[in-house]
Coordinates of C-alpha atoms and ligand atoms in Angstrom, one line a residue:
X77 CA 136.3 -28.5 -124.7
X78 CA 140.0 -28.4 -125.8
X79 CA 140.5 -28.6 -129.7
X80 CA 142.2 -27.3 -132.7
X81 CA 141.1 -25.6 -136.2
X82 CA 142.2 -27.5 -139.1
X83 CA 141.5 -26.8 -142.8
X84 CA 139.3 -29.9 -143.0
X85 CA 141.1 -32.5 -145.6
X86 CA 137.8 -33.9 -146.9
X87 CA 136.3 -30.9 -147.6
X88 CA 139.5 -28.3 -148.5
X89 CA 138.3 -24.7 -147.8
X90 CA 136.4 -26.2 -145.0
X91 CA 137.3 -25.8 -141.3
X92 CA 137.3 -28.7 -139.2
X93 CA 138.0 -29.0 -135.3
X94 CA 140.1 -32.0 -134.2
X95 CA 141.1 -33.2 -130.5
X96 CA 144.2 -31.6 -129.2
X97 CA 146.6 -33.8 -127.9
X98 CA 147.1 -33.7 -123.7
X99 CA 148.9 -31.2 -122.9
X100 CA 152.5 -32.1 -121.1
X101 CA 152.4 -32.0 -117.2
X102 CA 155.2 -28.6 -117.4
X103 CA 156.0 -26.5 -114.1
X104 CA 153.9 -23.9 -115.0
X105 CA 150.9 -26.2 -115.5
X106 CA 150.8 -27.3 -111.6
X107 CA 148.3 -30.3 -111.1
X108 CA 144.5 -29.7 -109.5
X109 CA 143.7 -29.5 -105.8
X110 CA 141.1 -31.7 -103.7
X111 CA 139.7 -28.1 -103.4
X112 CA 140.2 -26.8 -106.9
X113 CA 138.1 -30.4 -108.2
X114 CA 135.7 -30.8 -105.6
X115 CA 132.4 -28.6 -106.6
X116 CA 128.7 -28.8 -105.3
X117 CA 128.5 -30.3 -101.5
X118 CA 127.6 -34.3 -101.7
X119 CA 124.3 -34.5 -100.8
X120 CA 124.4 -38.7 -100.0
X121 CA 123.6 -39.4 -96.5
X122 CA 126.3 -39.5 -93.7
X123 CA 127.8 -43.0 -93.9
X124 CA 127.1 -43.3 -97.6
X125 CA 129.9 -45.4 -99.4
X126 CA 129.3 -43.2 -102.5
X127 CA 131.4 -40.7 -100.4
X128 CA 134.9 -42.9 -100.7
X129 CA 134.2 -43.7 -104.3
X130 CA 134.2 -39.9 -104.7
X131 CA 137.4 -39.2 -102.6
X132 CA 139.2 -41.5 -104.2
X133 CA 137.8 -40.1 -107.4
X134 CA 139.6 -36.8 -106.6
X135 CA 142.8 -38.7 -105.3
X136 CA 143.2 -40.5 -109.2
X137 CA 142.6 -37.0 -110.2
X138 CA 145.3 -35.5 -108.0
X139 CA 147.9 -38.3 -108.4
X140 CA 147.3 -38.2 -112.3
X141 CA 147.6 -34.5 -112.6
X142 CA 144.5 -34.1 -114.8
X143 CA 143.3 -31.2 -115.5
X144 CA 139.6 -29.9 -115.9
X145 CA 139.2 -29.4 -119.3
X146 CA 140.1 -33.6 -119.3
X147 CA 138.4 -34.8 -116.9
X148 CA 135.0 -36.4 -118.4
X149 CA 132.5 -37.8 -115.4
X150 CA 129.3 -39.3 -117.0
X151 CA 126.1 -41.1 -114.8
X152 CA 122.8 -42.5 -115.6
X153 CA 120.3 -41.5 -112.6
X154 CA 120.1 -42.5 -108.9
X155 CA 121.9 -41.7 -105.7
X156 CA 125.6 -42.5 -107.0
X157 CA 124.4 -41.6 -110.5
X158 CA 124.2 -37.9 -108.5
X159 CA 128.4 -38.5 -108.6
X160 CA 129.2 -35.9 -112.2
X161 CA 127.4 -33.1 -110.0
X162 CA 130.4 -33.1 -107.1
X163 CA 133.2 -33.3 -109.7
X164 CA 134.2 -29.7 -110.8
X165 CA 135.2 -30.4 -114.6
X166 CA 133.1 -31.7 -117.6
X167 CA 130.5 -34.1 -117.2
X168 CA 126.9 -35.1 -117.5
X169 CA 124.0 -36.5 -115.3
X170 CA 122.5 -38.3 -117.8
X171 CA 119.1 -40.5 -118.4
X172 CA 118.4 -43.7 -116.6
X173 CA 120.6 -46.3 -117.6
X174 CA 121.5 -44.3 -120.6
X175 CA 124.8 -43.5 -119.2
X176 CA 126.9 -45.9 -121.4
X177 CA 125.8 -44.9 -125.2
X178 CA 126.4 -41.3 -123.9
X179 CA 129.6 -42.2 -122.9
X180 CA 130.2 -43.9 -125.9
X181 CA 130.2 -40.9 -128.0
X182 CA 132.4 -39.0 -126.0
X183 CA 134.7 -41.8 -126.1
X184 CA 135.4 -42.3 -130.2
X185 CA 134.9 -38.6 -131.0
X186 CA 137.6 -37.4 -128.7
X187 CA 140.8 -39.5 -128.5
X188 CA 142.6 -37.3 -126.2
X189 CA 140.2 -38.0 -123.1
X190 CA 139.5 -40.8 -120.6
X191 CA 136.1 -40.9 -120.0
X192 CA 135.1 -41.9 -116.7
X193 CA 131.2 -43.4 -116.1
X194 CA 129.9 -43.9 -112.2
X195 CA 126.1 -45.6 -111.4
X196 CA 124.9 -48.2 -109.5
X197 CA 123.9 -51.6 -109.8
X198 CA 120.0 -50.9 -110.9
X199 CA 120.8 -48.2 -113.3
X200 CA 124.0 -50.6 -114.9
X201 CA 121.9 -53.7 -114.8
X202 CA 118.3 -53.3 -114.9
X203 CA 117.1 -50.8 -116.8
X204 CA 120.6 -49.9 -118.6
X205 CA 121.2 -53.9 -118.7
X206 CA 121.5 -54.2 -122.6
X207 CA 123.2 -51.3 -123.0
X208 CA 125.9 -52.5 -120.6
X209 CA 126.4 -55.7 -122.5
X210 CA 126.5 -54.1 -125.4
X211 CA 128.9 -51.3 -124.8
X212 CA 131.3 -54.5 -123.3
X213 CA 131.0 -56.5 -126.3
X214 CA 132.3 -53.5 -128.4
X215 CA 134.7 -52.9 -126.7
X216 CA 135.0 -49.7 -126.2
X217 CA 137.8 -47.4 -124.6
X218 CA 136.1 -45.9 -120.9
X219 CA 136.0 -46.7 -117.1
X220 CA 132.9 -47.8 -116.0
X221 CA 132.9 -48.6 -111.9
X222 CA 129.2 -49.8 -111.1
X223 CA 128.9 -48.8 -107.3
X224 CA 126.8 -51.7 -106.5
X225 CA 124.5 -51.2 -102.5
X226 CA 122.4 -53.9 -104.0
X227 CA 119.5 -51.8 -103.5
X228 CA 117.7 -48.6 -105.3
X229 CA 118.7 -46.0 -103.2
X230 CA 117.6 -43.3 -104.6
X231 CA 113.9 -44.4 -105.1
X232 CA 114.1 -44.9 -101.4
X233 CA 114.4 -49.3 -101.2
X234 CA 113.2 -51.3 -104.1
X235 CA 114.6 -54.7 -105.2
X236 CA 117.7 -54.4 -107.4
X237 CA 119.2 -56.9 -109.6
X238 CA 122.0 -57.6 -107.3
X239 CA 119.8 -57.6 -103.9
X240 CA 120.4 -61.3 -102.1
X241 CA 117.5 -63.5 -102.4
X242 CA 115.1 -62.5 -99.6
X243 CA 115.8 -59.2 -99.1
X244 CA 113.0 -57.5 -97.9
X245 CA 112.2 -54.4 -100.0
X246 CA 109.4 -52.3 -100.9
X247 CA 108.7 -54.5 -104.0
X248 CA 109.1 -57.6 -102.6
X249 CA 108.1 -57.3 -99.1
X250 CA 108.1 -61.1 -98.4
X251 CA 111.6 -61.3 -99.6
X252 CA 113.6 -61.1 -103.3
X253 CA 112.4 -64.3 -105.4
X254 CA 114.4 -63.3 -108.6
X255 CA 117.7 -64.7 -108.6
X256 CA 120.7 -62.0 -108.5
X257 CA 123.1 -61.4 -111.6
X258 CA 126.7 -61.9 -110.9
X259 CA 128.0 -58.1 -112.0
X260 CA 131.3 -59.7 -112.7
X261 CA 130.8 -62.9 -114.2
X262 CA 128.2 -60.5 -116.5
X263 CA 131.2 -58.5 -117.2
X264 CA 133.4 -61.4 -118.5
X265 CA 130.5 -63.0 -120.5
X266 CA 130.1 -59.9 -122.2
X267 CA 133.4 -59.3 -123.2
X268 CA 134.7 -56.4 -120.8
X269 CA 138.2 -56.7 -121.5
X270 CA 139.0 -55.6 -118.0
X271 CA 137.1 -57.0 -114.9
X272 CA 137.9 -55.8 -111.2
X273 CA 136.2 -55.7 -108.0
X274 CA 136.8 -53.3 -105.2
X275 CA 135.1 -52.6 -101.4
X276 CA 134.8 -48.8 -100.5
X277 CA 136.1 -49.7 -97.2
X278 CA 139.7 -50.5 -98.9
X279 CA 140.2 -46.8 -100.0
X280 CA 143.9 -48.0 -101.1
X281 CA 142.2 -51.0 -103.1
X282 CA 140.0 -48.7 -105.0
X283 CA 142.6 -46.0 -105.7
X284 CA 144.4 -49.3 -107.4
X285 CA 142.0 -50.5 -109.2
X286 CA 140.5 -46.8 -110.5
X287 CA 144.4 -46.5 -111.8
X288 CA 144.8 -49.8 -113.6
X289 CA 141.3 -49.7 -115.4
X290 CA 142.4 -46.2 -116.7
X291 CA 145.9 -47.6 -117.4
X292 CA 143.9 -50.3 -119.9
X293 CA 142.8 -49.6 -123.3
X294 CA 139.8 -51.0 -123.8
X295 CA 136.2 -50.8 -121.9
X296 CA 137.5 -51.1 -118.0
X297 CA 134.8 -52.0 -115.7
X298 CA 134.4 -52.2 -112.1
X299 CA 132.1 -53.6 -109.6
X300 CA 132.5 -51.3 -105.9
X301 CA 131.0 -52.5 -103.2
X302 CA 129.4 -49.1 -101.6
X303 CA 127.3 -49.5 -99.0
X304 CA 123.6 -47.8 -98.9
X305 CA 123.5 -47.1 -95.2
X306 CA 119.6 -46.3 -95.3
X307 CA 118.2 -49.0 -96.9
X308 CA 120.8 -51.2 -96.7
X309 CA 123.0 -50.9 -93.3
X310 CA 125.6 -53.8 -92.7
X311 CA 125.5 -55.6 -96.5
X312 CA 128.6 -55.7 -97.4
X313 CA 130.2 -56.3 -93.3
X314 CA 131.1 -60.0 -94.0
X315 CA 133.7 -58.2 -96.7
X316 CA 135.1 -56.1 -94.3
X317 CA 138.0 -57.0 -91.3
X318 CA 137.1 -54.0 -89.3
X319 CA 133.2 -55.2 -88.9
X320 CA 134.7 -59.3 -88.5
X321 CA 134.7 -59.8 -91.8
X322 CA 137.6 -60.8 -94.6
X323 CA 138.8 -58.9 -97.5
X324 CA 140.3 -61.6 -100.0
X325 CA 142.4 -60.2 -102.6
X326 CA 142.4 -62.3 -106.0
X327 CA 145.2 -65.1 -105.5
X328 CA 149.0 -63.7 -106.5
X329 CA 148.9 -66.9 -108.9
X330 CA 145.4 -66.3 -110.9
X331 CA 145.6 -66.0 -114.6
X332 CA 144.2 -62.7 -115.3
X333 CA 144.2 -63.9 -118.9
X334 CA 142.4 -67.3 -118.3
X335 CA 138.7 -66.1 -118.9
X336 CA 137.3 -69.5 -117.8
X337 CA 139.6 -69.3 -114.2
X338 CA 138.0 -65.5 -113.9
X339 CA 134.5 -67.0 -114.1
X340 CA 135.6 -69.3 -111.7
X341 CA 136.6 -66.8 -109.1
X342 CA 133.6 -64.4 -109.7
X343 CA 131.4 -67.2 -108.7
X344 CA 133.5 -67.8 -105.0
X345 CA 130.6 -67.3 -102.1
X346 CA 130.0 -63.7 -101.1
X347 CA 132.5 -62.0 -99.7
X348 CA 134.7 -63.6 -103.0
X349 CA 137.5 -62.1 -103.8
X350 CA 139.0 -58.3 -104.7
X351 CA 141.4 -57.4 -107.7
X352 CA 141.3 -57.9 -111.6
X353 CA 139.6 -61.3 -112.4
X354 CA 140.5 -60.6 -115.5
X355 CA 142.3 -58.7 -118.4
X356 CA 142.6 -59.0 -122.2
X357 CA 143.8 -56.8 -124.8
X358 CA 141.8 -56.7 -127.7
X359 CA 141.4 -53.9 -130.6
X360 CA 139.3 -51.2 -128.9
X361 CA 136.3 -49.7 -131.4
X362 CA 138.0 -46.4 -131.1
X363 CA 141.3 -48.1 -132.9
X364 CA 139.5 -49.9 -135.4
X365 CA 137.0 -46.7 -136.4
X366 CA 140.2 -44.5 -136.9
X367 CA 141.5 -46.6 -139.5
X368 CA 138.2 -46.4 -141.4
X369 CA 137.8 -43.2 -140.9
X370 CA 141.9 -42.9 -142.1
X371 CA 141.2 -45.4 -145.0
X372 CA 138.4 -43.5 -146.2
X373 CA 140.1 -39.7 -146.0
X374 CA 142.6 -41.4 -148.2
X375 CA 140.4 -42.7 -151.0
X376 CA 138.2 -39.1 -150.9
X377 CA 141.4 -37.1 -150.5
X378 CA 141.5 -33.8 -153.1
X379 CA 138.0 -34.4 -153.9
X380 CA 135.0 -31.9 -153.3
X381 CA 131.6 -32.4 -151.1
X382 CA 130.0 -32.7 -154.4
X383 CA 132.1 -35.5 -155.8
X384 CA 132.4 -37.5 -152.7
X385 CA 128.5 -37.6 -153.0
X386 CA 128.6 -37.6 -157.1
X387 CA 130.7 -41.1 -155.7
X388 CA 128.2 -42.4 -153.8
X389 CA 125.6 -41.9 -156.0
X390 CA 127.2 -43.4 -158.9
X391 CA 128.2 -46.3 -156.5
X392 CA 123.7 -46.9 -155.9
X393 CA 123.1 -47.1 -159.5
Ligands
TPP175 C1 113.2 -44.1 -117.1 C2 113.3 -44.1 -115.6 N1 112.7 -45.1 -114.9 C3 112.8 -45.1 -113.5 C4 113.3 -44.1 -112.9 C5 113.3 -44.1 -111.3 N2 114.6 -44.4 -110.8 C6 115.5 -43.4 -110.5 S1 116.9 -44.0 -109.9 C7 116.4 -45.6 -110.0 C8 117.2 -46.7 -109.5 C9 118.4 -46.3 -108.7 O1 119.1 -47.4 -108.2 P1 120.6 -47.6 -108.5 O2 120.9 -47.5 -110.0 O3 121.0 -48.9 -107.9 O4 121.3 -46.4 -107.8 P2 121.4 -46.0 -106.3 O5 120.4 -45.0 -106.0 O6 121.2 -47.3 -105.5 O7 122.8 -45.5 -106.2 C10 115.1 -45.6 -110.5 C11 114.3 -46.9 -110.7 C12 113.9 -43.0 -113.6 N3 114.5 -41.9 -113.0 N4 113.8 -43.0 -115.0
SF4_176 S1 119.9 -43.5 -99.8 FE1 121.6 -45.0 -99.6 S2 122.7 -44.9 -101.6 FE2 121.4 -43.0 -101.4 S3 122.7 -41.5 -100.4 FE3 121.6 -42.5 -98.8 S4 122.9 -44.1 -98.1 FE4 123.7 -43.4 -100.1
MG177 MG1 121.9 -49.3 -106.1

C-alpha cells in the first residue's frame, strides 16, 4: 500500500499515514505489461465470457498506465467472483455478496485509488442484493461491472435472479416461476449515478464502457452480458450479430440525464440496448466525509487526545 508519514494534526507527536497522491506517468515509470498484470492461469471453462471481461480488464489497465500498487480488484464469491485471483496487483476474494461494503472501505479511506469490484448477477443481486442498493444510494466512488450469465455458475446451475422465466435449473426443474429483476432499471432506482450495459462479445464496447465508468466520480455500475457456456450455452446469442442476433447501442439522441427516459430504455425487450442509460453527477460520500472529517480537524486543531475526549465528555453531561 502506497502512503506517507505525517505528524498526525489531531494528535501532534503522533504519526499518522495518509494516501499518497498518484504518482505522475514519467519515462522512467514505463506502464504494465499484459504479462507483467496477468497472474494465476484462469481457471473458467473454455468459452467462458468471464475470459473477455478479464482481457479487457488488463487492456483498461494497459491503456491507463496503472500501476500495481493502484490497481484495487475486489469480488464476492462465484465463478467471476474468482476474477481478483488472475489480476497481479492488490485485491481481495471476498465473502458472498459482501463484496460491496468491503469495497466501500477501501474506497473513502484511500482517495488516491479506483477501486474496481467484479461478480455476477447472483452474488450482486441475491444474496448481496441490499448491499448493492445500498452502496448505490450512497453514492459512493467505485466500478462495479456485475457479469450477469443469468445463472449460478459456480454452484454448478441454480436459478439466479436474472435467469428468464422458465429456465430450467437445478432448483426449479419445471422452469423459473420468480419473476427476474431488471439489473439496470435496479441500478437507476437505487440511485447509481452511472448506469451502462455491455455484451462480452463487443470487446471494443466493454473497453468503453470500463473507461467511462472509471472516468465518473461517483458509484459506476455495469451490467456485462458474459455468457456461462456450461450451464447456460447460447443466452445471450439474440444480442449478438455473429450468432444472427443485434447489438443495439443506446440511441445517439437519449438523454443520459433524463432518469425516467433511462428507465424507459432498460425496460426495451431482451436484447435492449448497450451504452450509458444513464449518468448524473451528484456529491459522492467520499466528497462529503472529507469535509467532515476537514471541519472537524479544524475545530480539534492544537488540542491533545485527552481534551478532544475531555470535549466530548463535557458535551454528554
Ligand atoms: C454465504 C454463502 N452462501 C452460498 C454460497 C454458495 N454460492 C457460492 S457462489 C454462489 C452463486 C454464484 O452465482 P453468481 O454470483 O451468479 O456467479 P457465477 O458463478 O455465475 O459467476 C453461491 C450460491 C456461498 N459461497 N456462501
Ligand atoms: S461454470 Fe459457467 S460461469 Fe463458471 S467458469 Fe464455467 S462457463 Fe464460466
Ligand atoms: Mg451468475
Amino acid at each position: 500500500m502506497s502512503e506517507t508519514l505525517i505528524e498526525n494534526p489531531v494528535r501532534p507527536g503522533s504519526i499518522a499515514a495518509v494516501a499518497t497522491p498518484p504518482l505522475p506517468a514519467t519515462e522512467e515509470r514505463k506502464g504494465l505489461t499484459k504479462k507483467e498484470i496477468a497472474a494465476d492461469h484462469p481457471t473458467w471453462c473454455p468459452g467462458c465470457g468471464d475470459f473477455s471481461v478479464l482481457a479487457l480488464y488488463f487492456k483498461l489497465i494497459e491503456k491507463r498506465k496503472m500501476w500495481h500498487e493502484k490497481i484495487t480488484t475486489i469480488a464476492g464469491i462465484g465463478c467471476s467472483s474468482r476474477f481478483p485471483y488472475f489480476v497481479q496487483a492488490h485485491g481481495a476474494h471476498y465473502i458472498h455478496g459482501r463484496a460491496l461494503p468491503f469495497a466501500s472501505g477501501i474506497s473513502l479511506s484511500r482517495p488516491d485509488l479506483h477501486v474496481f469490484v467484479f461478480g455476477g448477477d447472483g452474488d450482486a443481486f441475491s444474496i448481496g442484493g441490499n448491499h448493492f442498493n445500498h452502496t448505490a444510494r450512497k453514492n459512493i466512488k467505485m466500478t462495479y461491472c456485475v457479469m450477469d450469465n443469468w445463472v449460478y455458475g459456480l454452484t454448478k446451475k441454480q436459478t439466479s435472479p436474472t435467469s428468464p422465466l422458465g429456465f430450467k435449473s437445478k432448483t426449479d426443474q419445471w422452469g423459473a416461476v420468480d419473476y427476474p429483476i431488471n439489473p439496470m432499471k435496479q441500478a437507476i432506482a437505487a440511485g447509481a449515478t452511472f448506469v451502462a450495459r455491455t455484451t462480452h462479445t463487443n470487446p471494443n464496447h466493454v473497453l468503453q464502457m470500463m473507461e467511462a465508468a472509471m472516468d465518473h466520480d461517483g458509484f459506476s455500475f455495469i451490467e456485462c452480458l458474459s455468457e456461462c457456456v456450461e450451464f447456460y450455452e447460447g443466452a445471450f446469442d439474440a444480442s449478438n450479430p455473429r450468432k444472427g442476433g443485434v447489438f443495439n447501442e443506446v440511441p445517439k439522441s437519449h438523454d443520459v440525464s433524463d432518469e425516467l427516459e433511462a428507465y424507459k430504455l432498460a425496460g426495451a425487450d431482451f436484447p435492449g440496448y448497450f451504452g450509458i442509460f444513464y449518468k448524473n453527477n451528484k456529491a459522492t460520500k467520499n466528497a462529503k466525509e472529507t469535509e467532515i472529517q476537514r471541519n472537524m480537524m479544524e475545530k480539534v486543531k492544537g488540542l491533545k487526545d485527552w481534551q478532544i475526549l475531555q470535549k466530548n465528555f463535557d458535551r454528554m453531561k
